[in-house]
Amino acid sequence: MTTPEKLFSELLGLGDAWVVERAAFDEAKKALELHVRETPKLWDEERCPHDGSAGVVCHDHVRGLRWRHLNVFNKEAEIVCDLPRGRCPACGKVWRVDPPWEGRAKHFTKEFEAFALTLMREMPVKKAAEILGEQDTRMWRVVQAYVEEAHAAVDMSDVTCVGVDEMARAKGHRYLTVFADLVRKAVLFATPGKDSETWAEFVKALAAHNGHPHALTHVSMDMSKAYAKGVRDYCRNAQIVYDKFHVIAHANQAVDLVRRAEAQSGPATAREVLVKSRWLWLKNPENLSRKQRARLRQIDQDMLQTGRAYQMRLALQEIYALDSSAAAAQRFGEWCRWVRREARKASRWLLHHMAGVADLIESHIAGILAHWEQGVTNAFMEGLNSVFSAVRRKARGYRSIRNMITMLYFVAAKLPSPAMLSH
Ligand SMILES: [Zn+2]
């Protein structure tokens, strides 16, 4: 006859070195306790972790350790075990035996951790902890232990195209610099700060994962001086590519500066309309409703400078529809001349903000044109912004630098699933 104990031994996959000695339901805690002990077979199989010797013996037991397991019939279940410590007669060392059910965070079984990680992929850690009836700090340790192991195993030997961008922990908070593989579309590495020193850290990480900074052929980034210095200092074979999305972001910012200035200094009738229309100017016409389009046309006629700045931004974006860098080079040149000509007119003096964008484009033109030569889409970098929001949401209430990096890898590093990691 199959006893419940035998059944649980099989369900837990204990093999013949361990056995469920007693299964008991704790009325007070409404929890199932599975009391496990080792069999003599354990000592046949156990080897000294220091020198590999056989013939090890039991030194003593650590009493009453517990591991939370998956629920059984909707009741919480725990493995309870006096965990043996082995001793090696050859070298005299003593160690804690690794029980086969133990997950990475020590207080849970592997199965429980796999389930908890699945939940945490879908929802904030706090919410998953509530569902599991666990403390959220313990759940963070589960994610951390998994991410640490999985990220350590990431191979960067074929990384050639890298994107770099900054992520704020929260509005106005300290920054992380995030490095991503544009070919695999995966986050590679993140580190605090947003200066060229972050490159030193990234290069160390590359080396630790079989990669090499001289293997990088393209680095995609915004137009900040610090990142460009990092590339020059560490990656001599890499062409800098300035993202389309960062170039357009500068133009958007300039349009907004014109709008704000015109809202303050323009005709009184224009002011209210400009104050309320901020979002209209950041959108592309195809994304506007018919009503919004009509409004935009009206503003365009009344408020010459903001409307003109907006047209400049659209014209800039159209350059990216061209398919050769030669054609793009010519159009960028025309665009810069047009913008400056307009900005010189007395009635259009606010367009000097747009002329600033023209200066920026001219001084970064090689990297901007590299967009056409790179052959790898920057869409992943643009998409990272929504990844950053997801990470902040999942880590709500626990946004230490360490947790943010852990969650970033968990969400976007394409780590192998927990079950695939040898353990
Ligand atoms: Zn030994």
XYZ file of C-alpha atoms and ligand atoms in Angstrom:
424
model
C 0.000 0.000 0.000
C 1.200 3.509 -0.809
C 1.444 5.630 2.302
C 1.052 9.426 2.035
C 4.700 9.676 3.077
C 5.826 7.498 0.146
C 3.623 9.483 -2.210
C 5.104 12.805 -1.046
C 8.646 11.402 -1.353
C 7.888 10.629 -4.986
C 6.152 13.948 -5.656
C 9.145 15.842 -4.303
C 11.488 13.701 -6.414
C 13.669 12.955 -3.398
C 15.434 9.893 -4.841
C 16.754 7.347 -2.348
C 19.067 9.574 -0.310
C 16.139 11.377 1.353
C 12.709 10.292 2.567
C 9.505 11.903 3.857
C 9.333 10.427 7.308
C 6.093 12.035 8.400
C 3.410 14.184 6.759
C 1.389 16.154 9.304
C -1.251 18.839 9.119
C -0.690 21.677 11.576
C -4.192 22.748 12.617
C -3.090 26.053 14.123
C -1.058 27.190 11.079
C -3.405 25.490 8.594
C -0.298 24.184 6.914
C 0.991 20.835 5.778
C 4.393 19.883 7.182
C 6.512 17.324 5.363
C 9.208 16.076 7.713
C 12.179 14.883 5.665
C 15.343 13.098 6.778
C 18.378 11.669 5.014
C 18.910 7.923 4.489
C 22.280 6.109 4.844
C 22.456 6.260 1.041
C 23.248 10.014 1.306
C 26.654 9.245 2.794
C 27.481 6.847 -0.041
C 26.890 9.606 -2.576
C 28.093 12.720 -0.734
C 31.593 13.927 -1.596
C 33.817 16.410 0.211
C 33.267 19.775 -1.528
C 36.869 20.771 -0.779
C 38.866 17.836 -2.150
C 36.263 15.475 -3.663
C 37.005 12.638 -1.209
C 34.461 9.857 -0.708
C 33.914 8.208 2.667
C 32.515 11.329 4.292
C 30.533 10.980 7.508
C 27.709 12.777 9.265
C 29.081 15.466 11.568
C 25.816 16.713 13.131
C 22.394 18.156 12.217
C 21.115 21.742 12.000
C 17.727 21.399 13.686
C 14.317 22.417 12.379
C 15.074 24.130 9.048
C 12.061 24.966 6.869
C 11.475 25.488 3.138
C 8.203 26.815 1.823
C 6.799 24.538 -0.919
C 3.925 24.875 -3.393
C 0.503 24.653 -1.831
C -1.022 21.181 -1.539
C -4.828 21.113 -1.849
C -4.831 24.873 -1.328
C -2.966 24.601 1.981
C 0.493 26.009 2.497
C 3.096 23.255 2.584
C 6.550 23.269 4.106
C 9.428 20.848 4.144
C 10.871 20.515 7.660
C 14.248 18.908 8.066
C 17.085 18.505 10.533
C 19.691 19.183 7.886
C 22.865 17.086 8.213
C 26.358 18.532 8.047
C 29.027 16.349 6.500
C 32.614 15.909 7.655
C 35.566 14.739 5.613
C 37.913 12.388 7.539
C 40.676 13.182 5.020
C 40.781 16.990 5.441
C 38.613 17.444 8.534
C 36.389 20.132 6.925
C 32.701 20.402 7.808
C 29.909 21.613 5.465
C 26.177 21.962 5.153
C 24.753 19.307 2.835
C 22.864 20.731 -0.170
C 19.318 19.360 -0.065
C 18.011 18.538 -3.574
C 14.755 20.475 -3.112
C 16.351 23.752 -2.022
C 15.927 26.800 -4.262
C 18.494 29.558 -4.705
C 17.184 31.779 -1.908
C 17.501 28.956 0.732
C 14.044 29.394 2.318
C 11.989 27.926 -0.507
C 11.860 24.819 -2.654
C 12.894 25.046 -6.322
C 9.278 24.510 -7.387
C 8.024 27.326 -5.159
C 10.697 29.691 -6.498
C 9.862 28.845 -10.118
C 6.197 29.604 -9.444
C 7.010 32.836 -7.580
C 9.264 33.992 -10.452
C 6.484 33.291 -12.953
C 4.118 35.461 -10.935
C 6.683 38.248 -10.576
C 7.180 38.354 -14.332
C 3.523 39.312 -14.601
C 3.090 41.734 -11.715
C 4.820 43.952 -9.155
C 6.803 42.088 -6.488
C 4.548 43.479 -3.763
C 1.449 42.074 -5.451
C 3.022 38.645 -6.029
C 4.043 38.528 -2.353
C 0.449 39.195 -1.320
C -0.885 36.397 -3.517
C 1.719 33.964 -2.210
C 1.203 35.007 1.421
C 4.905 35.857 1.701
C 6.970 38.816 2.866
C 8.005 40.976 -0.069
C 11.619 41.173 1.173
C 11.800 37.380 0.883
C 10.383 37.566 -2.637
C 13.027 40.148 -3.596
C 15.669 37.698 -2.423
C 14.194 35.063 -4.741
C 14.435 37.392 -7.767
C 17.910 38.540 -6.777
C 19.273 35.020 -6.348
C 17.851 33.936 -9.699
C 18.975 37.047 -11.609
C 22.460 36.922 -10.083
C 22.970 33.349 -11.219
C 21.334 33.758 -14.623
C 23.077 37.034 -15.453
C 26.477 35.648 -14.453
C 25.992 32.984 -17.143
C 25.168 35.465 -19.948
C 27.624 35.146 -22.838
C 28.645 38.451 -24.491
C 31.246 37.029 -26.886
C 29.252 37.941 -30.016
C 28.168 41.432 -28.948
C 28.997 43.946 -31.695
C 26.199 46.552 -31.732
C 25.461 48.229 -28.448
C 22.937 50.872 -27.473
C 23.383 52.998 -24.374
C 20.798 55.132 -22.619
C 20.015 56.542 -19.210
C 17.178 55.566 -16.933
C 15.906 57.601 -13.985
C 14.893 55.577 -10.931
C 11.975 57.922 -10.473
C 11.285 61.503 -11.465
C 14.277 63.630 -10.493
C 16.145 60.706 -8.952
C 19.594 59.320 -9.592
C 20.348 57.735 -12.906
C 21.363 54.369 -14.185
C 23.206 53.904 -17.451
C 21.838 50.945 -19.372
C 23.735 49.035 -22.086
C 21.867 46.826 -24.537
C 22.687 44.381 -27.316
C 20.879 45.756 -30.381
C 21.131 42.461 -32.273
C 19.733 40.191 -29.554
C 17.483 43.026 -28.358
C 18.415 42.405 -24.749
C 19.707 44.515 -21.869
C 23.322 43.558 -21.157
C 24.385 45.641 -18.201
C 23.357 48.560 -15.992
C 25.344 50.668 -13.547
C 24.716 53.821 -11.460
C 25.690 57.220 -12.901
C 25.611 58.726 -16.382
C 29.172 59.770 -17.147
C 32.054 58.244 -19.104
C 33.024 56.207 -16.017
C 29.996 54.009 -16.648
C 31.892 52.822 -19.761
C 34.772 51.599 -17.632
C 32.251 49.499 -15.698
C 30.653 48.177 -18.876
C 34.023 47.193 -20.338
C 34.788 45.244 -17.141
C 31.426 43.474 -17.421
C 32.066 42.658 -21.107
C 35.375 41.040 -20.189
C 33.766 39.037 -17.387
C 31.252 37.650 -19.903
C 33.681 36.686 -22.699
C 33.093 39.892 -24.666
C 35.632 42.457 -25.829
C 35.290 46.242 -26.250
C 37.275 46.136 -29.519
C 34.669 43.772 -30.982
C 32.110 46.588 -30.876
C 31.455 48.051 -34.325
C 28.497 50.328 -33.530
C 27.390 52.183 -30.447
C 24.040 53.876 -30.538
C 23.399 56.733 -28.110
C 22.133 60.232 -27.435
C 24.317 63.275 -28.123
C 25.782 63.635 -24.637
C 29.521 64.260 -24.528
C 30.128 61.799 -21.695
C 28.993 58.704 -23.570
C 30.953 59.691 -26.697
C 34.087 60.055 -24.568
C 33.510 56.566 -23.167
C 33.390 55.116 -26.676
C 36.552 56.958 -27.764
C 38.409 55.859 -24.637
C 37.468 52.178 -24.662
C 36.093 51.020 -28.019
C 38.450 52.192 -30.748
C 36.709 50.174 -33.507
C 33.227 51.430 -32.780
C 31.351 53.931 -34.934
C 29.126 56.197 -32.871
C 25.536 56.269 -34.092
C 23.201 58.986 -32.867
C 19.678 57.596 -32.534
C 16.921 58.981 -34.677
C 14.782 59.039 -31.595
C 17.241 61.213 -29.650
C 17.649 63.634 -32.598
C 13.866 64.047 -32.854
C 13.668 64.427 -29.063
C 15.959 67.474 -29.298
C 13.723 68.982 -31.981
C 10.663 68.307 -29.800
C 12.317 70.064 -26.889
C 13.119 73.079 -29.078
C 9.530 73.283 -30.351
C 8.384 73.293 -26.751
C 10.793 76.115 -25.841
C 9.432 78.194 -28.732
C 5.862 77.459 -27.647
C 6.530 78.460 -24.041
C 8.318 81.658 -25.031
C 5.581 82.576 -27.484
C 2.926 81.841 -24.859
C 4.560 84.488 -22.664
C 5.451 87.104 -25.214
C 3.035 86.516 -28.091
C -0.334 88.220 -28.665
C -2.690 87.879 -25.671
C -5.177 85.796 -27.638
C -2.427 83.328 -28.419
C -1.264 82.759 -24.884
C -4.045 80.599 -23.520
C -4.131 78.443 -26.595
C -0.385 77.841 -26.489
C -0.352 77.023 -22.798
C -2.975 74.335 -23.347
C -1.584 72.850 -26.540
C 1.694 71.359 -25.360
C 0.864 67.771 -26.297
C -0.392 68.653 -29.755
C 3.075 69.804 -30.798
C 4.766 66.627 -29.681
C 2.595 64.387 -31.832
C 2.837 63.506 -35.488
C -0.129 64.656 -37.625
C -1.226 61.079 -38.367
C -1.672 60.479 -34.648
C -4.008 63.444 -34.147
C -7.798 63.309 -34.166
C -9.654 65.409 -36.768
C -10.547 67.933 -34.065
C -6.924 68.172 -32.911
C -5.769 68.643 -36.509
C -8.224 71.513 -37.050
C -7.033 73.119 -33.832
C -3.434 72.773 -34.889
C -4.153 74.462 -38.249
C -5.827 77.344 -36.465
C -2.906 77.823 -34.086
C -0.548 77.527 -37.029
C -2.174 80.551 -38.662
C -2.389 82.654 -35.513
C 0.931 81.845 -33.931
C 3.522 81.939 -36.644
C 6.583 80.973 -34.666
C 5.359 77.845 -32.861
C 3.620 76.625 -36.006
C 6.758 77.154 -38.048
C 8.917 75.388 -35.458
C 6.541 72.438 -35.586
C 6.835 72.266 -39.380
C 10.599 72.245 -39.007
C 10.374 69.315 -36.643
C 8.164 67.404 -39.121
C 10.529 68.179 -41.993
C 13.421 66.866 -39.914
C 11.583 63.654 -39.245
C 10.816 63.201 -42.946
C 14.531 63.022 -43.678
C 14.533 59.671 -41.902
C 12.239 58.254 -44.594
C 15.050 58.619 -47.164
C 16.965 55.475 -47.965
C 20.494 56.693 -48.643
C 22.907 58.551 -46.407
C 23.971 60.767 -49.367
C 20.399 61.972 -49.868
C 19.995 62.402 -46.116
C 23.257 64.389 -45.894
C 22.025 66.815 -48.530
C 18.632 67.237 -46.845
C 20.166 67.778 -43.401
C 22.285 70.544 -44.971
C 19.221 72.150 -46.556
C 17.278 71.823 -43.335
C 19.995 73.576 -41.295
C 20.252 76.439 -43.800
C 16.455 76.870 -43.912
C 16.147 76.899 -40.113
C 18.892 79.487 -39.690
C 17.489 81.706 -42.471
C 14.091 81.727 -40.752
C 15.613 82.357 -37.329
C 17.354 85.490 -38.631
C 14.047 87.158 -39.509
C 13.082 89.730 -36.886
C 9.512 88.441 -36.610
C 10.733 84.881 -36.034
C 13.433 85.417 -33.436
C 12.101 82.629 -31.185
C 13.238 80.156 -33.810
C 16.765 80.555 -32.474
C 15.856 77.484 -30.403
C 15.479 75.552 -33.671
C 18.762 77.012 -34.917
C 20.299 75.413 -31.821
C 19.113 72.039 -33.123
C 20.744 72.832 -36.484
C 24.054 73.492 -34.673
C 23.717 70.211 -32.805
C 23.036 68.311 -36.030
C 25.978 69.848 -37.866
C 28.415 69.123 -35.068
C 27.243 65.477 -34.833
C 26.576 64.845 -38.519
C 28.833 61.797 -38.970
C 27.147 59.934 -36.129
C 23.706 61.016 -37.311
C 24.378 59.761 -40.864
C 25.698 56.477 -39.461
C 22.037 55.692 -38.854
C 21.839 54.833 -42.581
C 24.943 52.651 -42.557
C 24.405 50.689 -39.413
C 21.833 48.216 -40.693
C 20.575 47.519 -37.185
C 17.382 49.131 -36.094
C 17.336 51.372 -33.058
C 13.740 50.446 -32.369
C 14.890 48.476 -29.352
C 16.417 51.582 -27.733
C 13.228 53.518 -28.305
C 11.238 50.635 -26.815
C 13.471 50.656 -23.724
C 11.522 53.607 -22.377
C 8.479 51.428 -21.865
C 10.711 48.749 -20.315
C 11.964 51.391 -17.857
C 8.379 52.224 -16.874
C 7.590 48.540 -16.361
C 10.659 48.157 -14.156
C 9.721 51.168 -12.021
C 6.174 49.806 -11.663
C 7.333 46.335 -10.635
C 9.783 47.738 -8.100
C 7.352 50.261 -6.614
C 8.233 50.839 -2.974
C 11.639 49.126 -3.338
C 13.581 51.303 -5.742
C 17.083 50.870 -4.422
C 19.732 50.911 -7.136
C 20.303 47.203 -6.590
C 16.619 46.324 -6.928
C 16.256 48.464 -10.050
C 19.180 46.711 -11.749
C 17.888 43.294 -10.671
C 14.447 44.067 -12.057
C 15.882 45.503 -15.275
C 17.748 42.244 -15.938
C 14.713 40.208 -14.888
C 12.428 42.040 -17.340
C 14.716 42.780 -20.293
C 17.959 40.766 -20.268
C 16.399 37.659 -21.891
C 17.801 35.430 -19.154
C 17.324 31.660 -19.430
C 14.225 30.435 -17.592
C 14.833 29.278 -14.001
C 14.320 25.645 -14.963
C 17.005 25.831 -17.692
C 19.747 26.871 -15.281
C 21.714 23.954 -13.977
C 21.491 24.020 -10.234
Zn 37.999 16.772 2.347
